[in-house]
PDB file of C-alpha atoms and ligand atoms in Angstrom:
ATOM      1  CA  UNK H   1       2.784  12.870  24.314  1.00  0.00           C
ATOM      2  CA  UNK H   2       3.640   9.306  25.205  1.00  0.00           C
ATOM      3  CA  UNK H   3       2.834   8.164  28.720  1.00  0.00           C
ATOM      4  CA  UNK H   4       5.685   7.274  31.076  1.00  0.00           C
ATOM      5  CA  UNK H   5       5.943   3.636  30.149  1.00  0.00           C
ATOM      6  CA  UNK H   6       4.258   3.533  26.818  1.00  0.00           C
ATOM      7  CA  UNK H   7       6.189   1.850  24.055  1.00  0.00           C
ATOM      8  CA  UNK H   8       6.920   4.105  21.093  1.00  0.00           C
ATOM      9  CA  UNK H   9       8.152   2.183  18.066  1.00  0.00           C
ATOM     10  CA  UNK H  10       8.889   3.346  14.572  1.00  0.00           C
ATOM     11  CA  UNK H  11       9.760   2.395  11.035  1.00  0.00           C
ATOM     12  CA  UNK H  12      12.306   4.610   9.316  1.00  0.00           C
ATOM     13  CA  UNK H  13      12.850   3.664   5.676  1.00  0.00           C
ATOM     14  CA  UNK H  14      15.287   5.425   3.336  1.00  0.00           C
ATOM     15  CA  UNK H  15      13.087   5.562   0.241  1.00  0.00           C
ATOM     16  CA  UNK H  16      15.597   5.510  -2.598  1.00  0.00           C
ATOM     17  CA  UNK H  17      13.433   2.953  -4.400  1.00  0.00           C
ATOM     18  CA  UNK H  18      10.451   0.725  -3.700  1.00  0.00           C
ATOM     19  CA  UNK H  19      10.374  -1.055  -0.341  1.00  0.00           C
ATOM     20  CA  UNK H  20      11.414  -4.689  -0.613  1.00  0.00           C
ATOM     21  CA  UNK H  21      10.118  -7.491   1.537  1.00  0.00           C
ATOM     22  CA  UNK H  22      13.037  -7.123   3.944  1.00  0.00           C
ATOM     23  CA  UNK H  23      11.968  -3.530   4.631  1.00  0.00           C
ATOM     24  CA  UNK H  24       8.375  -4.640   5.048  1.00  0.00           C
ATOM     25  CA  UNK H  25       9.452  -7.379   7.454  1.00  0.00           C
ATOM     26  CA  UNK H  26      11.120  -4.724   9.663  1.00  0.00           C
ATOM     27  CA  UNK H  27       8.060  -2.531   9.469  1.00  0.00           C
ATOM     28  CA  UNK H  28       5.844  -5.473  10.359  1.00  0.00           C
ATOM     29  CA  UNK H  29       7.837  -6.592  13.407  1.00  0.00           C
ATOM     30  CA  UNK H  30       8.283  -3.010  14.653  1.00  0.00           C
ATOM     31  CA  UNK H  31       4.551  -2.455  14.292  1.00  0.00           C
ATOM     32  CA  UNK H  32       3.535  -5.748  15.899  1.00  0.00           C
ATOM     33  CA  UNK H  33       5.812  -5.247  18.862  1.00  0.00           C
ATOM     34  CA  UNK H  34       4.536  -1.715  19.507  1.00  0.00           C
ATOM     35  CA  UNK H  35       0.884  -2.683  19.114  1.00  0.00           C
ATOM     36  CA  UNK H  36       1.192  -5.902  21.134  1.00  0.00           C
ATOM     37  CA  UNK H  37       2.373  -3.706  24.023  1.00  0.00           C
ATOM     38  CA  UNK H  38      -0.444  -1.219  23.459  1.00  0.00           C
ATOM     39  CA  UNK H  39       2.122   1.307  22.280  1.00  0.00           C
ATOM     40  CA  UNK H  40       2.363   3.910  19.573  1.00  0.00           C
ATOM     41  CA  UNK H  41       3.941   3.478  16.194  1.00  0.00           C
ATOM     42  CA  UNK H  42       5.562   6.216  14.113  1.00  0.00           C
ATOM     43  CA  UNK H  43       6.817   6.567  10.583  1.00  0.00           C
ATOM     44  CA  UNK H  44       9.878   8.566   9.596  1.00  0.00           C
ATOM     45  CA  UNK H  45      11.029   9.159   6.055  1.00  0.00           C
ATOM     46  CA  UNK H  46      14.833   9.039   6.034  1.00  0.00           C
ATOM     47  CA  UNK H  47      15.293  11.130   2.912  1.00  0.00           C
ATOM     48  CA  UNK H  48      18.390  12.995   4.089  1.00  0.00           C
ATOM     49  CA  UNK H  49      20.040  12.243   0.797  1.00  0.00           C
ATOM     50  CA  UNK H  50      17.424  14.214  -1.103  1.00  0.00           C
ATOM     51  CA  UNK H  51      18.684  13.612  -4.647  1.00  0.00           C
ATOM     52  CA  UNK H  52      18.606   9.839  -4.064  1.00  0.00           C
ATOM     53  CA  UNK H  53      15.221   9.839  -2.333  1.00  0.00           C
ATOM     54  CA  UNK H  54      12.599  11.540  -4.507  1.00  0.00           C
ATOM     55  CA  UNK H  55       9.267  11.844  -2.635  1.00  0.00           C
ATOM     56  CA  UNK H  56       7.558   9.472  -5.052  1.00  0.00           C
ATOM     57  CA  UNK H  57       9.177   6.502  -3.283  1.00  0.00           C
ATOM     58  CA  UNK H  58       8.133   7.718   0.143  1.00  0.00           C
ATOM     59  CA  UNK H  59       4.522   8.032  -1.001  1.00  0.00           C
ATOM     60  CA  UNK H  60       4.717   4.585  -2.542  1.00  0.00           C
ATOM     61  CA  UNK H  61       6.146   3.201   0.711  1.00  0.00           C
ATOM     62  CA  UNK H  62       3.214   4.676   2.626  1.00  0.00           C
ATOM     63  CA  UNK H  63       0.736   3.089   0.233  1.00  0.00           C
ATOM     64  CA  UNK H  64       2.481  -0.286   0.598  1.00  0.00           C
ATOM     65  CA  UNK H  65       2.473  -0.042   4.392  1.00  0.00           C
ATOM     66  CA  UNK H  66      -1.209   0.816   4.397  1.00  0.00           C
ATOM     67  CA  UNK H  67      -1.958  -2.020   2.002  1.00  0.00           C
ATOM     68  CA  UNK H  68      -0.333  -4.527   4.320  1.00  0.00           C
ATOM     69  CA  UNK H  69      -2.256  -3.106   7.289  1.00  0.00           C
ATOM     70  CA  UNK H  70       0.409  -1.023   9.031  1.00  0.00           C
ATOM     71  CA  UNK H  71      -0.901   2.274  10.391  1.00  0.00           C
ATOM     72  CA  UNK H  72       1.104   5.014  12.055  1.00  0.00           C
ATOM     73  CA  UNK H  73      -0.054   7.421  14.704  1.00  0.00           C
ATOM     74  CA  UNK H  74       1.204  10.850  13.724  1.00  0.00           C
ATOM     75  CA  UNK H  75       2.178  12.798  10.668  1.00  0.00           C
ATOM     76  CA  UNK H  76       5.381  11.159   9.397  1.00  0.00           C
ATOM     77  CA  UNK H  77       8.621  13.071   9.959  1.00  0.00           C
ATOM     78  CA  UNK H  78      10.596  13.838   6.813  1.00  0.00           C
ATOM     79  CA  UNK H  79      14.286  14.177   7.512  1.00  0.00           C
ATOM     80  CA  UNK H  80      14.708  16.480   4.523  1.00  0.00           C
ATOM     81  CA  UNK H  81      12.608  19.051   6.433  1.00  0.00           C
ATOM     82  CA  UNK H  82      14.456  18.813   9.729  1.00  0.00           C
ATOM     83  CA  UNK H  83      17.843  20.346   8.941  1.00  0.00           C
ATOM     84  CA  UNK H  84      17.544  22.936  11.714  1.00  0.00           C
ATOM     85  CA  UNK H  85      17.368  20.195  14.353  1.00  0.00           C
ATOM     86  CA  UNK H  86      20.499  18.543  12.990  1.00  0.00           C
ATOM     87  CA  UNK H  87      22.217  21.955  12.854  1.00  0.00           C
ATOM     88  CA  UNK H  88      21.375  22.419  16.514  1.00  0.00           C
ATOM     89  CA  UNK H  89      22.847  19.079  17.527  1.00  0.00           C
ATOM     90  CA  UNK H  90      25.873  19.734  15.342  1.00  0.00           C
ATOM     91  CA  UNK H  91      26.515  23.078  17.074  1.00  0.00           C
ATOM     92  CA  UNK H  92      26.101  21.451  20.462  1.00  0.00           C
ATOM     93  CA  UNK H  93      28.694  18.795  19.607  1.00  0.00           C
ATOM     94  CA  UNK H  94      30.992  21.418  18.158  1.00  0.00           C
ATOM     95  CA  UNK H  95      30.816  23.424  21.379  1.00  0.00           C
ATOM     96  CA  UNK H  96      31.842  20.292  23.266  1.00  0.00           C
ATOM     97  CA  UNK H  97      34.991  20.175  21.135  1.00  0.00           C
ATOM     98  CA  UNK H  98      34.417  16.648  19.832  1.00  0.00           C
ATOM     99  CA  UNK H  99      34.174  17.541  16.128  1.00  0.00           C
ATOM    100  CA  UNK H 100      36.873  18.185  13.567  1.00  0.00           C
ATOM    101  CA  UNK H 101      36.908  18.784   9.830  1.00  0.00           C
ATOM    102  CA  UNK H 102      38.158  15.955   7.650  1.00  0.00           C
ATOM    103  CA  UNK H 103      39.630  16.614   4.228  1.00  0.00           C
ATOM    104  CA  UNK H 104      40.297  13.011   3.230  1.00  0.00           C
ATOM    105  CA  UNK H 105      39.111  12.083  -0.236  1.00  0.00           C
ATOM    106  CA  UNK H 106      37.074   8.981  -0.937  1.00  0.00           C
ATOM    107  CA  UNK H 107      40.115   7.432  -2.630  1.00  0.00           C
ATOM    108  CA  UNK H 108      42.210   7.991   0.495  1.00  0.00           C
ATOM    109  CA  UNK H 109      39.507   6.452   2.658  1.00  0.00           C
ATOM    110  CA  UNK H 110      39.217   3.247   0.658  1.00  0.00           C
ATOM    111  CA  UNK H 111      42.965   2.758   0.762  1.00  0.00           C
ATOM    112  CA  UNK H 112      43.283  -0.999   1.239  1.00  0.00           C
ATOM    113  CA  UNK H 113      46.127  -0.506   3.708  1.00  0.00           C
ATOM    114  CA  UNK H 114      43.543   0.655   6.285  1.00  0.00           C
ATOM    115  CA  UNK H 115      42.380  -2.215   8.423  1.00  0.00           C
ATOM    116  CA  UNK H 116      38.802  -3.312   7.741  1.00  0.00           C
ATOM    117  CA  UNK H 117      36.568  -3.395  10.757  1.00  0.00           C
ATOM    118  CA  UNK H 118      36.028  -6.881  12.150  1.00  0.00           C
ATOM    119  CA  UNK H 119      32.932  -8.459  10.695  1.00  0.00           C
ATOM    120  CA  UNK H 120      32.017  -5.667   8.326  1.00  0.00           C
ATOM    121  CA  UNK H 121      33.330  -3.870   5.328  1.00  0.00           C
ATOM    122  CA  UNK H 122      33.729  -0.567   7.106  1.00  0.00           C
ATOM    123  CA  UNK H 123      37.316   0.512   7.667  1.00  0.00           C
ATOM    124  CA  UNK H 124      38.717   1.981  10.830  1.00  0.00           C
ATOM    125  CA  UNK H 125      39.459   5.662  10.251  1.00  0.00           C
ATOM    126  CA  UNK H 126      43.133   6.132  11.140  1.00  0.00           C
ATOM    127  CA  UNK H 127      42.690   9.701  12.383  1.00  0.00           C
ATOM    128  CA  UNK H 128      44.492  11.342   9.468  1.00  0.00           C
ATOM    129  CA  UNK H 129      42.801  14.724  10.005  1.00  0.00           C
ATOM    130  CA  UNK H 130      42.359  14.503  13.778  1.00  0.00           C
ATOM    131  CA  UNK H 131      45.466  16.485  14.651  1.00  0.00           C
ATOM    132  CA  UNK H 132      45.616  19.167  11.953  1.00  0.00           C
ATOM    133  CA  UNK H 133      46.656  22.604  13.152  1.00  0.00           C
ATOM    134  CA  UNK H 134      44.335  25.570  12.581  1.00  0.00           C
ATOM    135  CA  UNK H 135      46.686  26.719   9.838  1.00  0.00           C
ATOM    136  CA  UNK H 136      46.630  23.339   8.081  1.00  0.00           C
ATOM    137  CA  UNK H 137      42.841  23.372   8.239  1.00  0.00           C
ATOM    138  CA  UNK H 138      42.700  26.861   6.808  1.00  0.00           C
ATOM    139  CA  UNK H 139      44.935  25.955   3.894  1.00  0.00           C
ATOM    140  CA  UNK H 140      43.068  22.734   3.118  1.00  0.00           C
ATOM    141  CA  UNK H 141      39.703  24.369   3.212  1.00  0.00           C
ATOM    142  CA  UNK H 142      40.782  26.675   0.393  1.00  0.00           C
ATOM    143  CA  UNK H 143      40.539  23.768  -2.012  1.00  0.00           C
ATOM    144  CA  UNK H 144      38.126  21.357  -0.389  1.00  0.00           C
ATOM    145  CA  UNK H 145      34.925  21.417   1.663  1.00  0.00           C
ATOM    146  CA  UNK H 146      35.514  19.224   4.680  1.00  0.00           C
ATOM    147  CA  UNK H 147      33.328  16.486   6.084  1.00  0.00           C
ATOM    148  CA  UNK H 148      32.966  16.578   9.879  1.00  0.00           C
ATOM    149  CA  UNK H 149      33.947  13.732  12.152  1.00  0.00           C
ATOM    150  CA  UNK H 150      33.233  13.112  15.780  1.00  0.00           C
ATOM    151  CA  UNK H 151      36.120  11.961  17.976  1.00  0.00           C
ATOM    152  CA  UNK H 152      35.377   8.632  19.623  1.00  0.00           C
ATOM    153  CA  UNK H 153      36.584   7.428  23.009  1.00  0.00           C
ATOM    154  CA  UNK H 154      38.687   4.303  23.529  1.00  0.00           C
ATOM    155  CA  UNK H 155      35.767   2.576  25.124  1.00  0.00           C
ATOM    156  CA  UNK H 156      33.586  -0.406  24.522  1.00  0.00           C
ATOM    157  CA  UNK H 157      29.881   0.170  23.960  1.00  0.00           C
ATOM    158  CA  UNK H 158      27.598  -2.730  24.695  1.00  0.00           C
ATOM    159  CA  UNK H 159      23.969  -3.398  23.932  1.00  0.00           C
ATOM    160  CA  UNK H 160      21.649  -6.251  24.680  1.00  0.00           C
ATOM    161  CA  UNK H 161      19.766  -6.785  21.494  1.00  0.00           C
ATOM    162  CA  UNK H 162      16.451  -8.580  21.776  1.00  0.00           C
ATOM    163  CA  UNK H 163      17.217 -10.790  18.808  1.00  0.00           C
ATOM    164  CA  UNK H 164      20.993 -10.754  18.333  1.00  0.00           C
ATOM    165  CA  UNK H 165      21.953 -10.904  22.017  1.00  0.00           C
ATOM    166  CA  UNK H 166      24.939  -9.013  23.394  1.00  0.00           C
ATOM    167  CA  UNK H 167      26.839  -6.869  20.910  1.00  0.00           C
ATOM    168  CA  UNK H 168      30.011  -4.978  21.818  1.00  0.00           C
ATOM    169  CA  UNK H 169      32.242  -2.617  19.965  1.00  0.00           C
ATOM    170  CA  UNK H 170      35.204  -0.516  20.989  1.00  0.00           C
ATOM    171  CA  UNK H 171      34.675   2.646  18.997  1.00  0.00           C
ATOM    172  CA  UNK H 172      38.327   3.595  18.867  1.00  0.00           C
ATOM    173  CA  UNK H 173      39.782   0.298  17.711  1.00  0.00           C
ATOM    174  CA  UNK H 174      36.867  -1.081  15.696  1.00  0.00           C
ATOM    175  CA  UNK H 175      35.384   2.016  14.126  1.00  0.00           C
ATOM    176  CA  UNK H 176      37.420   5.188  14.539  1.00  0.00           C
ATOM    177  CA  UNK H 177      36.204   8.783  14.401  1.00  0.00           C
ATOM    178  CA  UNK H 178      33.150   8.813  12.171  1.00  0.00           C
ATOM    179  CA  UNK H 179      31.452  11.287   9.854  1.00  0.00           C
ATOM    180  CA  UNK H 180      28.328  13.087  10.994  1.00  0.00           C
ATOM    181  CA  UNK H 181      28.288  15.669   8.226  1.00  0.00           C
ATOM    182  CA  UNK H 182      29.356  15.029   4.672  1.00  0.00           C
ATOM    183  CA  UNK H 183      31.558  17.313   2.623  1.00  0.00           C
ATOM    184  CA  UNK H 184      28.499  18.372   0.593  1.00  0.00           C
ATOM    185  CA  UNK H 185      26.959  19.698   3.819  1.00  0.00           C
ATOM    186  CA  UNK H 186      24.346  16.957   4.218  1.00  0.00           C
ATOM    187  CA  UNK H 187      24.023  15.504   7.691  1.00  0.00           C
ATOM    188  CA  UNK H 188      24.805  11.847   8.138  1.00  0.00           C
ATOM    189  CA  UNK H 189      22.405   9.118   9.073  1.00  0.00           C
ATOM    190  CA  UNK H 190      24.046   8.458  12.472  1.00  0.00           C
ATOM    191  CA  UNK H 191      23.331  11.947  13.733  1.00  0.00           C
ATOM    192  CA  UNK H 192      19.856  12.286  12.229  1.00  0.00           C
ATOM    193  CA  UNK H 193      18.600   8.985  13.584  1.00  0.00           C
ATOM    194  CA  UNK H 194      19.666   9.900  17.129  1.00  0.00           C
ATOM    195  CA  UNK H 195      18.211  13.409  16.978  1.00  0.00           C
ATOM    196  CA  UNK H 196      14.922  12.173  15.510  1.00  0.00           C
ATOM    197  CA  UNK H 197      14.370   9.189  17.777  1.00  0.00           C
ATOM    198  CA  UNK H 198      14.939  11.435  20.793  1.00  0.00           C
ATOM    199  CA  UNK H 199      12.665  14.135  19.363  1.00  0.00           C
ATOM    200  CA  UNK H 200       9.840  11.649  18.799  1.00  0.00           C
ATOM    201  CA  UNK H 201      10.226   9.856  22.116  1.00  0.00           C
ATOM    202  CA  UNK H 202      11.029   6.562  20.383  1.00  0.00           C
ATOM    203  CA  UNK H 203      12.020   4.004  22.999  1.00  0.00           C
ATOM    204  CA  UNK H 204      11.982   0.819  20.921  1.00  0.00           C
ATOM    205  CA  UNK H 205      14.062   0.471  17.768  1.00  0.00           C
ATOM    206  CA  UNK H 206      13.415  -2.499  15.502  1.00  0.00           C
ATOM    207  CA  UNK H 207      15.426  -2.652  12.275  1.00  0.00           C
ATOM    208  CA  UNK H 208      17.483  -4.971  10.096  1.00  0.00           C
ATOM    209  CA  UNK H 209      20.552  -6.680  11.512  1.00  0.00           C
ATOM    210  CA  UNK H 210      22.662  -4.955   8.849  1.00  0.00           C
ATOM    211  CA  UNK H 211      22.468  -1.851  11.068  1.00  0.00           C
ATOM    212  CA  UNK H 212      23.488  -3.567  14.296  1.00  0.00           C
ATOM    213  CA  UNK H 213      27.109  -2.453  13.931  1.00  0.00           C
ATOM    214  CA  UNK H 214      26.038   1.214  13.672  1.00  0.00           C
ATOM    215  CA  UNK H 215      24.359   1.082  17.064  1.00  0.00           C
ATOM    216  CA  UNK H 216      27.438   1.713  19.277  1.00  0.00           C
ATOM    217  CA  UNK H 217      28.119   4.895  17.280  1.00  0.00           C
ATOM    218  CA  UNK H 218      24.552   5.993  17.854  1.00  0.00           C
ATOM    219  CA  UNK H 219      24.764   5.159  21.552  1.00  0.00           C
ATOM    220  CA  UNK H 220      27.833   7.355  21.822  1.00  0.00           C
ATOM    221  CA  UNK H 221      26.010  10.264  20.161  1.00  0.00           C
ATOM    222  CA  UNK H 222      23.075   9.715  22.533  1.00  0.00           C
ATOM    223  CA  UNK H 223      25.445   9.956  25.443  1.00  0.00           C
ATOM    224  CA  UNK H 224      26.909  13.221  24.126  1.00  0.00           C
ATOM    225  CA  UNK H 225      23.491  14.691  23.351  1.00  0.00           C
ATOM    226  CA  UNK H 226      21.944  13.448  26.546  1.00  0.00           C
ATOM    227  CA  UNK H 227      19.341  11.392  24.719  1.00  0.00           C
ATOM    228  CA  UNK H 228      17.848   8.241  26.255  1.00  0.00           C
ATOM    229  CA  UNK H 229      18.964   4.900  24.813  1.00  0.00           C
ATOM    230  CA  UNK H 230      16.032   2.892  23.369  1.00  0.00           C
ATOM    231  CA  UNK H 231      15.723  -0.886  23.476  1.00  0.00           C
ATOM    232  CA  UNK H 232      17.013  -2.553  20.334  1.00  0.00           C
ATOM    233  CA  UNK H 233      15.959  -5.472  18.187  1.00  0.00           C
ATOM    234  CA  UNK H 234      17.876  -6.130  14.980  1.00  0.00           C
ATOM    235  CA  UNK H 235      15.893  -8.636  13.027  1.00  0.00           C
ATOM    236  CA  UNK H 236      17.212 -11.132  10.497  1.00  0.00           C
ATOM    237  CA  UNK H 237      17.468 -10.211   6.865  1.00  0.00           C
ATOM    238  CA  UNK H 238      15.020 -11.662   4.420  1.00  0.00           C
ATOM    239  CA  UNK H 239      16.494 -13.711   1.601  1.00  0.00           C
ATOM    240  CA  UNK H 240      14.962 -15.178  -1.522  1.00  0.00           C
ATOM    241  CA  UNK H 241      14.341 -18.925  -1.827  1.00  0.00           C
ATOM    242  CA  UNK H 242      18.001 -19.396  -2.739  1.00  0.00           C
ATOM    243  CA  UNK H 243      19.224 -17.613   0.377  1.00  0.00           C
ATOM    244  CA  UNK H 244      20.293 -14.453  -1.458  1.00  0.00           C
ATOM    245  CA  UNK H 245      19.642 -11.227   0.425  1.00  0.00           C
ATOM    246  CA  UNK H 246      16.855  -9.089  -1.071  1.00  0.00           C
ATOM    247  CA  UNK H 247      17.680  -5.714  -2.540  1.00  0.00           C
ATOM    248  CA  UNK H 248      15.590  -2.833  -3.799  1.00  0.00           C
ATOM    249  CA  UNK H 249      16.361  -3.846  -7.368  1.00  0.00           C
ATOM    250  CA  UNK H 250      14.602  -7.208  -7.011  1.00  0.00           C
ATOM    251  CA  UNK H 251      11.443  -5.953  -8.652  1.00  0.00           C
ATOM    252  CA  UNK H 252      10.031  -9.458  -9.030  1.00  0.00           C
ATOM    253  CA  UNK H 253       9.943  -9.660  -5.250  1.00  0.00           C
ATOM    254  CA  UNK H 254       8.423  -6.213  -4.935  1.00  0.00           C
ATOM    255  CA  UNK H 255       5.379  -5.926  -2.758  1.00  0.00           C
ATOM    256  CA  UNK H 256       3.161  -4.806  -5.658  1.00  0.00           C
ATOM    257  CA  UNK H 257       3.748  -7.989  -7.654  1.00  0.00           C
ATOM    258  CA  UNK H 258       3.311 -10.267  -4.670  1.00  0.00           C
ATOM    259  CA  UNK H 259       0.250  -8.455  -3.412  1.00  0.00           C
ATOM    260  CA  UNK H 260      -1.406  -8.844  -6.780  1.00  0.00           C
ATOM    261  CA  UNK H 261      -0.724 -12.541  -6.733  1.00  0.00           C
ATOM    262  CA  UNK H 262      -1.319 -13.458  -3.084  1.00  0.00           C
ATOM    263  CA  UNK H 263      -3.286 -10.538  -1.626  1.00  0.00           C
ATOM    264  CA  UNK H 264      -2.164  -8.504   1.388  1.00  0.00           C
ATOM    265  CA  UNK H 265      -2.969 -11.273   3.871  1.00  0.00           C
ATOM    266  CA  UNK H 266      -0.989 -13.726   1.754  1.00  0.00           C
ATOM    267  CA  UNK H 267       2.100 -11.515   1.735  1.00  0.00           C
ATOM    268  CA  UNK H 268       1.685 -10.828   5.456  1.00  0.00           C
ATOM    269  CA  UNK H 269       1.552 -14.584   6.002  1.00  0.00           C
ATOM    270  CA  UNK H 270       4.701 -15.149   3.936  1.00  0.00           C
ATOM    271  CA  UNK H 271       6.613 -12.566   5.944  1.00  0.00           C
ATOM    272  CA  UNK H 272       5.272 -13.806   9.257  1.00  0.00           C
ATOM    273  CA  UNK H 273       6.240 -17.356   8.313  1.00  0.00           C
ATOM    274  CA  UNK H 274       9.721 -16.357   7.122  1.00  0.00           C
ATOM    275  CA  UNK H 275      10.242 -14.495  10.417  1.00  0.00           C
ATOM    276  CA  UNK H 276       9.152 -17.478  12.488  1.00  0.00           C
ATOM    277  CA  UNK H 277       5.969 -15.867  13.803  1.00  0.00           C
ATOM    278  CA  UNK H 278       3.646 -18.538  12.405  1.00  0.00           C
ATOM    279  CA  UNK H 279       4.502 -22.201  11.777  1.00  0.00           C
ATOM    280  CA  UNK H 280       3.150 -22.426   8.232  1.00  0.00           C
ATOM    281  CA  UNK H 281       2.846 -20.177   5.220  1.00  0.00           C
ATOM    282  CA  UNK H 282      -0.807 -19.121   5.145  1.00  0.00           C
ATOM    283  CA  UNK H 283      -2.790 -15.885   4.813  1.00  0.00           C
ATOM    284  CA  UNK H 284      -3.077 -14.174   8.172  1.00  0.00           C
ATOM    285  CA  UNK H 285      -4.841 -11.101   9.533  1.00  0.00           C
ATOM    286  CA  UNK H 286      -3.004  -8.298  11.283  1.00  0.00           C
ATOM    287  CA  UNK H 287      -5.202  -8.727  14.361  1.00  0.00           C
ATOM    288  CA  UNK H 288      -4.138 -12.355  14.677  1.00  0.00           C
ATOM    289  CA  UNK H 289      -0.471 -11.415  14.341  1.00  0.00           C
ATOM    290  CA  UNK H 290      -0.779  -8.717  17.016  1.00  0.00           C
ATOM    291  CA  UNK H 291      -2.392 -11.274  19.289  1.00  0.00           C
ATOM    292  CA  UNK H 292       0.249 -13.934  18.875  1.00  0.00           C
ATOM    293  CA  UNK H 293       3.284 -11.648  18.677  1.00  0.00           C
ATOM    294  CA  UNK H 294       6.075 -12.689  20.980  1.00  0.00           C
ATOM    295  CA  UNK H 295       9.763 -11.775  20.659  1.00  0.00           C
ATOM    296  CA  UNK H 296      10.631 -15.358  21.567  1.00  0.00           C
ATOM    297  CA  UNK H 297       9.224 -16.503  18.249  1.00  0.00           C
ATOM    298  CA  UNK H 298      11.233 -14.125  16.090  1.00  0.00           C
ATOM    299  CA  UNK H 299      13.824 -16.128  14.226  1.00  0.00           C
ATOM    300  CA  UNK H 300      17.486 -15.381  14.909  1.00  0.00           C
ATOM    301  CA  UNK H 301      18.840 -16.530  11.601  1.00  0.00           C
ATOM    302  CA  UNK H 302      18.321 -14.905   8.245  1.00  0.00           C
ATOM    303  CA  UNK H 303      14.934 -15.826   6.938  1.00  0.00           C
ATOM    304  CA  UNK H 304      14.144 -17.379   3.579  1.00  0.00           C
ATOM    305  CA  UNK H 305      10.938 -16.623   1.780  1.00  0.00           C
ATOM    306  CA  UNK H 306       8.822 -19.709   1.269  1.00  0.00           C
ATOM    307  CA  UNK H 307       9.083 -21.367  -2.124  1.00  0.00           C
ATOM    308  CA  UNK H 308       5.679 -20.970  -3.660  1.00  0.00           C
ATOM    309  CA  UNK H 309       6.709 -22.624  -6.896  1.00  0.00           C
ATOM    310  CA  UNK H 310       5.798 -19.447  -8.805  1.00  0.00           C
ATOM    311  CA  UNK H 311       8.344 -17.837 -11.047  1.00  0.00           C
ATOM    312  CA  UNK H 312       8.264 -14.507  -9.151  1.00  0.00           C
ATOM    313  CA  UNK H 313       9.917 -16.202  -6.209  1.00  0.00           C
ATOM    314  CA  UNK H 314      12.609 -17.988  -8.168  1.00  0.00           C
TER     315      UNK H 314
HETATM  316  N1  LIG P 401      16.834   4.300   7.193  1.00  0.00           N
HETATM  317  C1  LIG P 401      17.459   3.068   7.546  1.00  0.00           C
HETATM  318  C2  LIG P 401      17.228   2.036   6.459  1.00  0.00           C
HETATM  319  O1  LIG P 401      16.287   2.164   5.704  1.00  0.00           O
HETATM  320  C3  LIG P 401      16.952   2.531   8.849  1.00  0.00           C
HETATM  321  C4  LIG P 401      17.320   3.381  10.001  1.00  0.00           C
HETATM  322  C5  LIG P 401      16.884   2.872  11.347  1.00  0.00           C
HETATM  323  O2  LIG P 401      15.906   2.111  11.425  1.00  0.00           O
HETATM  324  O3  LIG P 401      17.478   3.287  12.317  1.00  0.00           O
HETATM  325  O4  LIG P 401      17.991   1.107   6.346  1.00  0.00           O
END
C-alpha cells in the first residue's frame, strides 16, 4: 500500500495499435514525475474495447516502455479483466438514481443541429432520453439495447492543471448527460478510469492534453463515487517536424524504427528535448532525467520533434 503522502502515478494506454511517440512522451513525464518525488508508478492496460485492443499491442507497449527505461511497480491492471468492479460502480450510481437508459442512435447523436461543445468536437447531449416514462423505456427496449447516461448537474467543475492552468467546464451547458455504458454493454472510459485510479490509489494523473476536457466528467463521477480527486497534468501533444499531431498510424515515427536508428537514449533525448526538459537534442540517461525533472520545465505548447534530417522524421 502507498504511504500517506507518497505519489502514485500511472500510465494508462489504450493499446489499439503500437504506441506512438506522443504516448511515450506521456509515459515518460508520468514516470519522471513519480520517480522524482520518490513515488510509485503503475501501468494500466485500457483495453475495455476488447475487439479493438488485442493483447499483442499491450505486450508490445510493455516491451517499448521497458526498452526506453520505464519500469512499473506492480502487475499491470487490464481493464478487460475488471468488469465486476465497473458493474459495482454502475449499480451504485443506479441506486443513486442518476442513470437513465438512452436509445438514441449514432445518427441522431451526430445531428448537426446539436450545438458542438466549445473548443472540442463533442456535442452537448440535449437530453432526448432523460425524461422517458417507464412505459416508453419498455417499448423502446423491445427493439434496441440502450446505452446508459449519467445525469449531470448544472454546475461548473474546475481543476488546476499543472501544465494547462485553470480549466473550467459547466457539465450541463458544455457537455450534457454522458454515456458510461455503451449499448453493446461495454463500460465507457470515463467510468473505468475513475474506478481504476481510485482502486490503485493513483493520486497523480499525467496524460495528453487531448483528454483535458474529459476531466470535469471524471471529477463528477469521483464525487458521486466518493473517490479522491488526483492532481492533474495534461501535457502537450507531440507533433512531427511539420507540426502535425502524431497518430498510431505513423509507423515511420514508431518507437521501433527510431530506436533502431538512434538507440533508446537517443529517443529518450528527442522526447525530453521536444517536451522542454533538456535544452538540446542529445542522448540522455533515465537517471539524469529523473534528477533534473521539474514541472516548471515542461513545455506548455505542443511539442515538435527535432528535425534530424533523416527521412523517418519527414
Ligand atoms: N487510455 C487513454 C489513452 O490512451 C488515457 C487515459 C488516461 O490517462 O486517463 O488516451
